[in-house]
Coordinates of C-alpha atoms in Angstrom, one line a residue:
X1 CA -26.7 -0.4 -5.0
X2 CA -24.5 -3.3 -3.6
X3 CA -22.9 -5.9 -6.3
X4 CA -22.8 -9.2 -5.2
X5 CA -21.7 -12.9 -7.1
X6 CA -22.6 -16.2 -7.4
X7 CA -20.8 -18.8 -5.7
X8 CA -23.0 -22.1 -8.3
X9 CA -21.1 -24.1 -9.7
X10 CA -17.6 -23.4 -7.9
X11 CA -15.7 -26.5 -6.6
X12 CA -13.8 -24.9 -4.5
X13 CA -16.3 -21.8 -2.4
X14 CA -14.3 -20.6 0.3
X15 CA -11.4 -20.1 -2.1
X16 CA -14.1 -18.7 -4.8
X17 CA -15.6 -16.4 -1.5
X18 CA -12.2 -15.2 -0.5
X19 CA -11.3 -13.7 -4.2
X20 CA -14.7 -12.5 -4.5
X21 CA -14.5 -10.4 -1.3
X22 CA -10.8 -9.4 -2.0
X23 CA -12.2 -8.0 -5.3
X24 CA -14.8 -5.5 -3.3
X25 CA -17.9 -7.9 -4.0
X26 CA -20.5 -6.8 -1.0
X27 CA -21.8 -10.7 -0.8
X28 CA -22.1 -14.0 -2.6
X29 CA -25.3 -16.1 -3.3
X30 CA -25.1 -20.1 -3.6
X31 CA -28.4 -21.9 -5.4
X32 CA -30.3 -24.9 -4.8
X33 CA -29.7 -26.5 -8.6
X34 CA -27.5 -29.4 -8.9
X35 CA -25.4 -29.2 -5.2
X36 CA -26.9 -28.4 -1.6
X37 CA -26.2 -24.5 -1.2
X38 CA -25.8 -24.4 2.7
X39 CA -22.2 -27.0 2.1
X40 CA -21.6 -23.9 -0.4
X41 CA -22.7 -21.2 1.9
X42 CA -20.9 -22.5 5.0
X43 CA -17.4 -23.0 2.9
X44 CA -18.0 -19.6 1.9
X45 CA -18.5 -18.3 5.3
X46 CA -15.4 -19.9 6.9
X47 CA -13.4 -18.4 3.9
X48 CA -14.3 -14.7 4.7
X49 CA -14.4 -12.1 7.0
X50 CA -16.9 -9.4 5.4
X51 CA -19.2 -10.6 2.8
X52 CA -22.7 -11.6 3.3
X53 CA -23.5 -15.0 2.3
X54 CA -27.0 -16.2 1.4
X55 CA -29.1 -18.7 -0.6
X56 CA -31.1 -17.9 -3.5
X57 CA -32.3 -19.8 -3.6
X58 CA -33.1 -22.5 -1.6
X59 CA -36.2 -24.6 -1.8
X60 CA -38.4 -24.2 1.3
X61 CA -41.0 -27.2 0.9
X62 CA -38.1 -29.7 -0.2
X63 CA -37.7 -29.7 3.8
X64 CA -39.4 -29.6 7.4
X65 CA -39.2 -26.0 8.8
X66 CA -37.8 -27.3 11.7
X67 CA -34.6 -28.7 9.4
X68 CA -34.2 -25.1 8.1
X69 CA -34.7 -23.7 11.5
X70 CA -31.3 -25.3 12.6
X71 CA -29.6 -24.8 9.5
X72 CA -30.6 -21.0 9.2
X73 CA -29.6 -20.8 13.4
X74 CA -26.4 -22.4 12.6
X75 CA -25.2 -20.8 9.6
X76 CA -25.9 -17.6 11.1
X77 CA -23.3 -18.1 13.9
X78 CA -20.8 -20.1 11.4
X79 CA -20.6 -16.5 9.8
X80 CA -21.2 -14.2 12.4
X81 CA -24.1 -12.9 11.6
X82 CA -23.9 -12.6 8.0
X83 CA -26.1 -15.5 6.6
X84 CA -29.2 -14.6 4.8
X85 CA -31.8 -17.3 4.0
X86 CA -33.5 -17.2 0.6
X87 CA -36.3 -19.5 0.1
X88 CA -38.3 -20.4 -3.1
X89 CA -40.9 -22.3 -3.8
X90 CA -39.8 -24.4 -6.8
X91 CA -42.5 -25.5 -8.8
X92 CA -45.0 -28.3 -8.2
X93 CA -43.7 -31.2 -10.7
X94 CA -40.3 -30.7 -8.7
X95 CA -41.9 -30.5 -5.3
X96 CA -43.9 -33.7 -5.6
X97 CA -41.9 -35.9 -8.3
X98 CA -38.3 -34.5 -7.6
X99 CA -38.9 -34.2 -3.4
X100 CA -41.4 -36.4 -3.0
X101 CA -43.2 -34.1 -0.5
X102 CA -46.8 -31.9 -0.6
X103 CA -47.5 -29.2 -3.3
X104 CA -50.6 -26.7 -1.9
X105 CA -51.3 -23.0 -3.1
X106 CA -47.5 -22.3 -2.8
X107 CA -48.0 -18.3 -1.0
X108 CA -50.7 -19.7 1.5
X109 CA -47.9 -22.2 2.7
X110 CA -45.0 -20.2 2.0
X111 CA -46.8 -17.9 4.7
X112 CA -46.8 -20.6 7.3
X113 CA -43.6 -21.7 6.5
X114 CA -42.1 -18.4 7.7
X115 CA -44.3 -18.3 10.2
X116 CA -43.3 -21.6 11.1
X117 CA -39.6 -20.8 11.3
X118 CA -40.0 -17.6 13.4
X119 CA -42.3 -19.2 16.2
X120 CA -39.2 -22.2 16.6
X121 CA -36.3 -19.4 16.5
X122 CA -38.4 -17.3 19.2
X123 CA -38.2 -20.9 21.3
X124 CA -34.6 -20.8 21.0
X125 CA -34.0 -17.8 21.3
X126 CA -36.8 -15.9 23.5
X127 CA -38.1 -18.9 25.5
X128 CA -41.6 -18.7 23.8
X129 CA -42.7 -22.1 24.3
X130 CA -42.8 -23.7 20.8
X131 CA -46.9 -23.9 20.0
X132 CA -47.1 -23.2 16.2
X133 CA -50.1 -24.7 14.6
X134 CA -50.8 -24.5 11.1
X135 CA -52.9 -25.8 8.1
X136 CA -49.5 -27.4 7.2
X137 CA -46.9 -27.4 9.5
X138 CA -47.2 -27.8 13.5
X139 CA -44.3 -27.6 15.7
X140 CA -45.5 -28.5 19.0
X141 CA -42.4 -30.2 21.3
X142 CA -39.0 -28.3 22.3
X143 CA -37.1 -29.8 24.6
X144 CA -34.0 -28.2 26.2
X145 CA -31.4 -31.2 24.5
X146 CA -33.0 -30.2 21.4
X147 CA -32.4 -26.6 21.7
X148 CA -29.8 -24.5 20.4
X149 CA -27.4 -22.2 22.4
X150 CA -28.3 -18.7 22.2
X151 CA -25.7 -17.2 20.3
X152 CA -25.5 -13.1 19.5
X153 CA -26.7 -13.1 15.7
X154 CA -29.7 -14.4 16.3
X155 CA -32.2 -16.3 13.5
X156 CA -31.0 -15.2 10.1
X157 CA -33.0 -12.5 7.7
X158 CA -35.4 -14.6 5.4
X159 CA -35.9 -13.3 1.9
X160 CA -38.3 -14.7 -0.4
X161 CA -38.4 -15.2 -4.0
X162 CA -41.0 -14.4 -6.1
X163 CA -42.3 -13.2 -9.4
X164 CA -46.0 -13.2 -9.3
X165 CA -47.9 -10.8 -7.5
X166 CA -49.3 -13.2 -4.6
X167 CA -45.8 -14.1 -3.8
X168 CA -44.2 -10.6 -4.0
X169 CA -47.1 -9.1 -1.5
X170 CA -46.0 -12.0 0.6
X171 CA -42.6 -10.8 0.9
X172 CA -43.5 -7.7 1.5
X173 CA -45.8 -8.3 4.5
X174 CA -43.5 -11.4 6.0
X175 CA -40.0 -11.2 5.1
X176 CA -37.0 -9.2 5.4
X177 CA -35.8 -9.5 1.8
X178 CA -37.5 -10.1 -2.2
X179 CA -35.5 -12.4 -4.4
X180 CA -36.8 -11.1 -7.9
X181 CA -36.4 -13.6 -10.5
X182 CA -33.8 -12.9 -13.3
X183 CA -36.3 -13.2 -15.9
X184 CA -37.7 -9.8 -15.5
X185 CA -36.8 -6.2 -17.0
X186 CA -36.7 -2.4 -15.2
X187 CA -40.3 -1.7 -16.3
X188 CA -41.5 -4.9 -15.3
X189 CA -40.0 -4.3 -12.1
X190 CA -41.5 -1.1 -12.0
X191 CA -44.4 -1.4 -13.2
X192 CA -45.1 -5.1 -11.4
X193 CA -42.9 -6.3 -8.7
X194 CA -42.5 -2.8 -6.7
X195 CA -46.5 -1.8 -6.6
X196 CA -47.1 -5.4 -5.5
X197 CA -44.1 -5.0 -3.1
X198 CA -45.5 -2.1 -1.7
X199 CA -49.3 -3.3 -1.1
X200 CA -47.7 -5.9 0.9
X201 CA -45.7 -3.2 2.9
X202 CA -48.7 -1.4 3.1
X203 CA -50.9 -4.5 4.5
X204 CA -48.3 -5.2 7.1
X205 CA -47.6 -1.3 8.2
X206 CA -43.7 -1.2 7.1
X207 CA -41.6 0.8 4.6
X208 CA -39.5 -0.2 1.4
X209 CA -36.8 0.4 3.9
X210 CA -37.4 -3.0 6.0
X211 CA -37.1 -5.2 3.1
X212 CA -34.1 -5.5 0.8
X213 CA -34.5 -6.0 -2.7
X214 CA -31.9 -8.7 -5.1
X215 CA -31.8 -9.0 -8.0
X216 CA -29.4 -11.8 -10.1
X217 CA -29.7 -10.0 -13.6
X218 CA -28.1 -10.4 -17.1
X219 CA -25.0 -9.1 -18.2
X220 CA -23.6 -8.9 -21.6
X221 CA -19.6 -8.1 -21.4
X222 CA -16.4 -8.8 -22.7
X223 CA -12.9 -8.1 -23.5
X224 CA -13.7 -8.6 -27.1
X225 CA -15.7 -9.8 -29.8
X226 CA -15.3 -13.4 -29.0
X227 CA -15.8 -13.1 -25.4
X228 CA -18.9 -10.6 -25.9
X229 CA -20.3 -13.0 -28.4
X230 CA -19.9 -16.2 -26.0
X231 CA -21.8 -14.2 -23.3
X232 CA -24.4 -13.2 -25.3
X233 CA -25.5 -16.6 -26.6
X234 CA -25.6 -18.1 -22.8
X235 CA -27.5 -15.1 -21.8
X236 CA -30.0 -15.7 -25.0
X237 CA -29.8 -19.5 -24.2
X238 CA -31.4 -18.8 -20.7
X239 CA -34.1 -16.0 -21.8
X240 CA -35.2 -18.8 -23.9
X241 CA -35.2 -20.8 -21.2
X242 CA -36.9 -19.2 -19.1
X243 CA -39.3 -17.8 -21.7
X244 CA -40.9 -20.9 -22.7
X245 CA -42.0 -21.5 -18.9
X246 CA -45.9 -20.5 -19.1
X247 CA -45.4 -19.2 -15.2
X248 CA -42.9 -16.5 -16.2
X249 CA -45.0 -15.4 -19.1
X250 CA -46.4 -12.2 -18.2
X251 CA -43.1 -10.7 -18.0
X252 CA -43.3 -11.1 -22.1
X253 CA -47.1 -9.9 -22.1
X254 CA -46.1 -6.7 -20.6
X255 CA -43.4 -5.9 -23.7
X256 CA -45.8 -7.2 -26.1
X257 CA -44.0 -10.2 -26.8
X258 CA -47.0 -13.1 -25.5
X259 CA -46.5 -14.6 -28.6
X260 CA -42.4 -15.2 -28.2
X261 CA -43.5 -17.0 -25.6
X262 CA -45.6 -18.9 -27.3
X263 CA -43.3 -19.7 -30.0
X264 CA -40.5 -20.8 -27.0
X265 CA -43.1 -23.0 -24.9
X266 CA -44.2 -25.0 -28.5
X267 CA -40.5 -25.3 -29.1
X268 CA -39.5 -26.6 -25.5
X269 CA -41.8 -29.2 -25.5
X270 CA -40.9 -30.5 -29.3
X271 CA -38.8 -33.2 -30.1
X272 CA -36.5 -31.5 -32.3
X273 CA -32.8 -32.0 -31.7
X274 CA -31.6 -28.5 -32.1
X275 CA -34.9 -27.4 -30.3
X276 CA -32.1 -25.6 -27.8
X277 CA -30.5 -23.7 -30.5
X278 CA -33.6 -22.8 -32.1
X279 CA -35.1 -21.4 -29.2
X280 CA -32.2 -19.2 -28.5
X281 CA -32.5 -17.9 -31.8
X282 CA -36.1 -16.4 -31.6
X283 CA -34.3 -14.1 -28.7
X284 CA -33.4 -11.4 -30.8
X285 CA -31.3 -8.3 -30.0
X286 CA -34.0 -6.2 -28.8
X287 CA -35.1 -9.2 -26.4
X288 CA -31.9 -9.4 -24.9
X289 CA -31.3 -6.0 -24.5
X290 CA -34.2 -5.7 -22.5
X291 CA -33.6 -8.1 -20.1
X292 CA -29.7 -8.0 -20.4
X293 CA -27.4 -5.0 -19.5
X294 CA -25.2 -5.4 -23.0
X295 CA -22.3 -2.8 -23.0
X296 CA -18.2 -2.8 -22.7
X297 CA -16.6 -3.7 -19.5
X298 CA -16.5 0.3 -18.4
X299 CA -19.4 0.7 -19.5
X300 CA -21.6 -2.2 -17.2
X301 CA -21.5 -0.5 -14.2
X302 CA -23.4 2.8 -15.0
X303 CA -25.8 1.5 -17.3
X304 CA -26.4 -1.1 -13.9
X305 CA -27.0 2.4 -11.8
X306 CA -28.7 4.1 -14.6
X307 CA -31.6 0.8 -15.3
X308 CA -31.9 -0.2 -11.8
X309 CA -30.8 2.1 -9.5
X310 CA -33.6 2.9 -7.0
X311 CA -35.8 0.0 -7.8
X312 CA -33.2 -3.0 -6.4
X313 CA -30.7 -2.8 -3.6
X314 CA -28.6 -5.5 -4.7
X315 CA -27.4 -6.6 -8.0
X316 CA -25.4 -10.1 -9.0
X317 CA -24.5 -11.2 -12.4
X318 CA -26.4 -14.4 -13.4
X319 CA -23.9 -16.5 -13.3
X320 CA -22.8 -19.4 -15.9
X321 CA -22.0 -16.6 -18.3
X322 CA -19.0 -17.1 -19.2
X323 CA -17.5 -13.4 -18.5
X324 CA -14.1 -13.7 -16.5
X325 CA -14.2 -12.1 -12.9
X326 CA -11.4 -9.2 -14.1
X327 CA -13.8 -8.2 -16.8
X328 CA -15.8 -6.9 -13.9
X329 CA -13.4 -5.7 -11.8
X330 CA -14.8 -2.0 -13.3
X331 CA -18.5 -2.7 -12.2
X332 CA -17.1 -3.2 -8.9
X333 CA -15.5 -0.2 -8.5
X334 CA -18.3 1.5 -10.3
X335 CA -20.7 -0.1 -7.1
X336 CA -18.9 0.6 -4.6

């Protein structure tokens, strides 16, 4: 299992990149939030040597597929073949009131949208003339000043994001990598993401092995009791957070807890002042050591391998946090 970080936030990402890969980190992720993650990415990639660099996400029907197709193409050579593309779907208030752009039955489209980006790379880089017609998208005219010099590295691996099973057999038929959301647990991973992982393997006629597996999970660390104690209430801040989203709710259903989520969702949408606080409080221990690795500094890395070893291929600690990188200087050395 590789370790990776996240590069959100940082104001400075090719420095951030550099210490990250110094430190043994095997790639860093950049998401679409509150800054535009391929300025991040590309930083990032003209600051290393090794790393892989990839976004996770960023937010496929905020843009034309033809927009992505060049930015994928390009930030593939910037980094010499170490860019990975991670799309999501964002959800449809965003899409339509944020973007300003179409919201349809997200995995139907997210299907042509892949599709979509693979017919233009194979007219840049095969010669296939560029005929892709689609319920939503149609990319119909290439013309040799609009096309991209073959370069070596070719079109970038895609990896999609999902937590439903729709999307996750998606990724598992169409893409070369699933972005699990961090809002999920081992046995919902098990018991959920993987089976509907494989169906979509299974449809399509490929293996586990063609299609990497992410996940950005929680992590509960520290030198001490203060530091532990600051991580813990972020990490419970954000379960809340996420747990009062009806879409992410059968992840509480399967451990019983429908009725947290509940309790979170009726809280969210409340006009209490401390509405925050409160909802971080209904996250109890047992909650967040579900969803959270909580253990000493030594001790992060082996509970990682013994929770999720074999079920994900690549692990990053959520970030915002709060845990300084030296704290996980061990987990790297335990990863790699």
């Amino acid at each position: 299992m590789l370790l990776d970080a996240s590069l959100t936030g940082t104001d400075d990402p090719a420095t951030t990149a550099r210490e990250l890969e110094e430190r043994g980190y095997a790639g860093v992720w950049a998401s679409e939030v509150a800054q535009d993650p391929f300025l991040v990415l590309h930083a990032a990639a003209l600051g290393t040597s090794r790393v892989s660099v990839g976004s996770a996400i960023a937010v496929a029907f905020a843009r034309s597929p033809m927009t992505l197709a060049y930015t994928g193409y390009d930030l593939q050579r910037y980094s010499r073949g170490r860019f990975v593309l991670g799309l999501g779907t964002q959800i449809q208030a965003h899409v339509e009131r944020r973007f300003s752009m179409p919201w349809s039955a997200p995995a139907a489209r997210m299907r042509e949208y892949v599709g979509a980006l693979r017919a233009i790379w194979a007219s840049w880089t095969d010669g296939v003339p560029l005929r892709f017609r689609g319920e939503h998208y149609r990319h119909t005219l290439m013309t040799p000043m609009f096309t991209p010099a073959r370069h070596e590295w070719g079109p970038p691996p895609v990896h999609l994001a999902a937590v439903g099973p729709l999307m996750t057999r998606l990724a598992g038929e169409v893409a070369d990598g699933l972005l699990a959301h961090s809002f999920t647990t081992e046995r919902y991973l098990r018991e959920r993401t993987l089976p509907a992982l494989q169906e979509g393997l299974a449809t399509a006629g490929r293996t586990r092995a063609q299609v990497q597996v992410s996940l950005p999970g929680f992590v509960v660390t520290g030198r001490d009791d203060a530091e532990r104690a600051r991580a813990a209430a972020a990490v419970r801040g954000q379960i809340a957070f996420y747990g009062s989203t009806p879409a992410y709710r059968p992840v509480l259903e399967l451990h019983g807890w429908g009725a947290l989520g509940d309790e979170l969702h009726a809280l969210s949408t409340s006009r209490r002042e401390d509405k925050w606080q409160a909802m971080a409080d209904l996250v109890d221990d047992e909650v967040l050591g579900t969803f959270a690795v909580v253990a000493e500094p030594a001790g992060v890395g082996p509970a990682l391998l013994s929770r999720f070893d074999g079920l994900v291929d690549r692990f990053s600690v959520y970030p915002g946090t709060g845990v300084p990188l030296d704290v996980l200087d061990p987990t790297v050395a335990a990863l790699t």
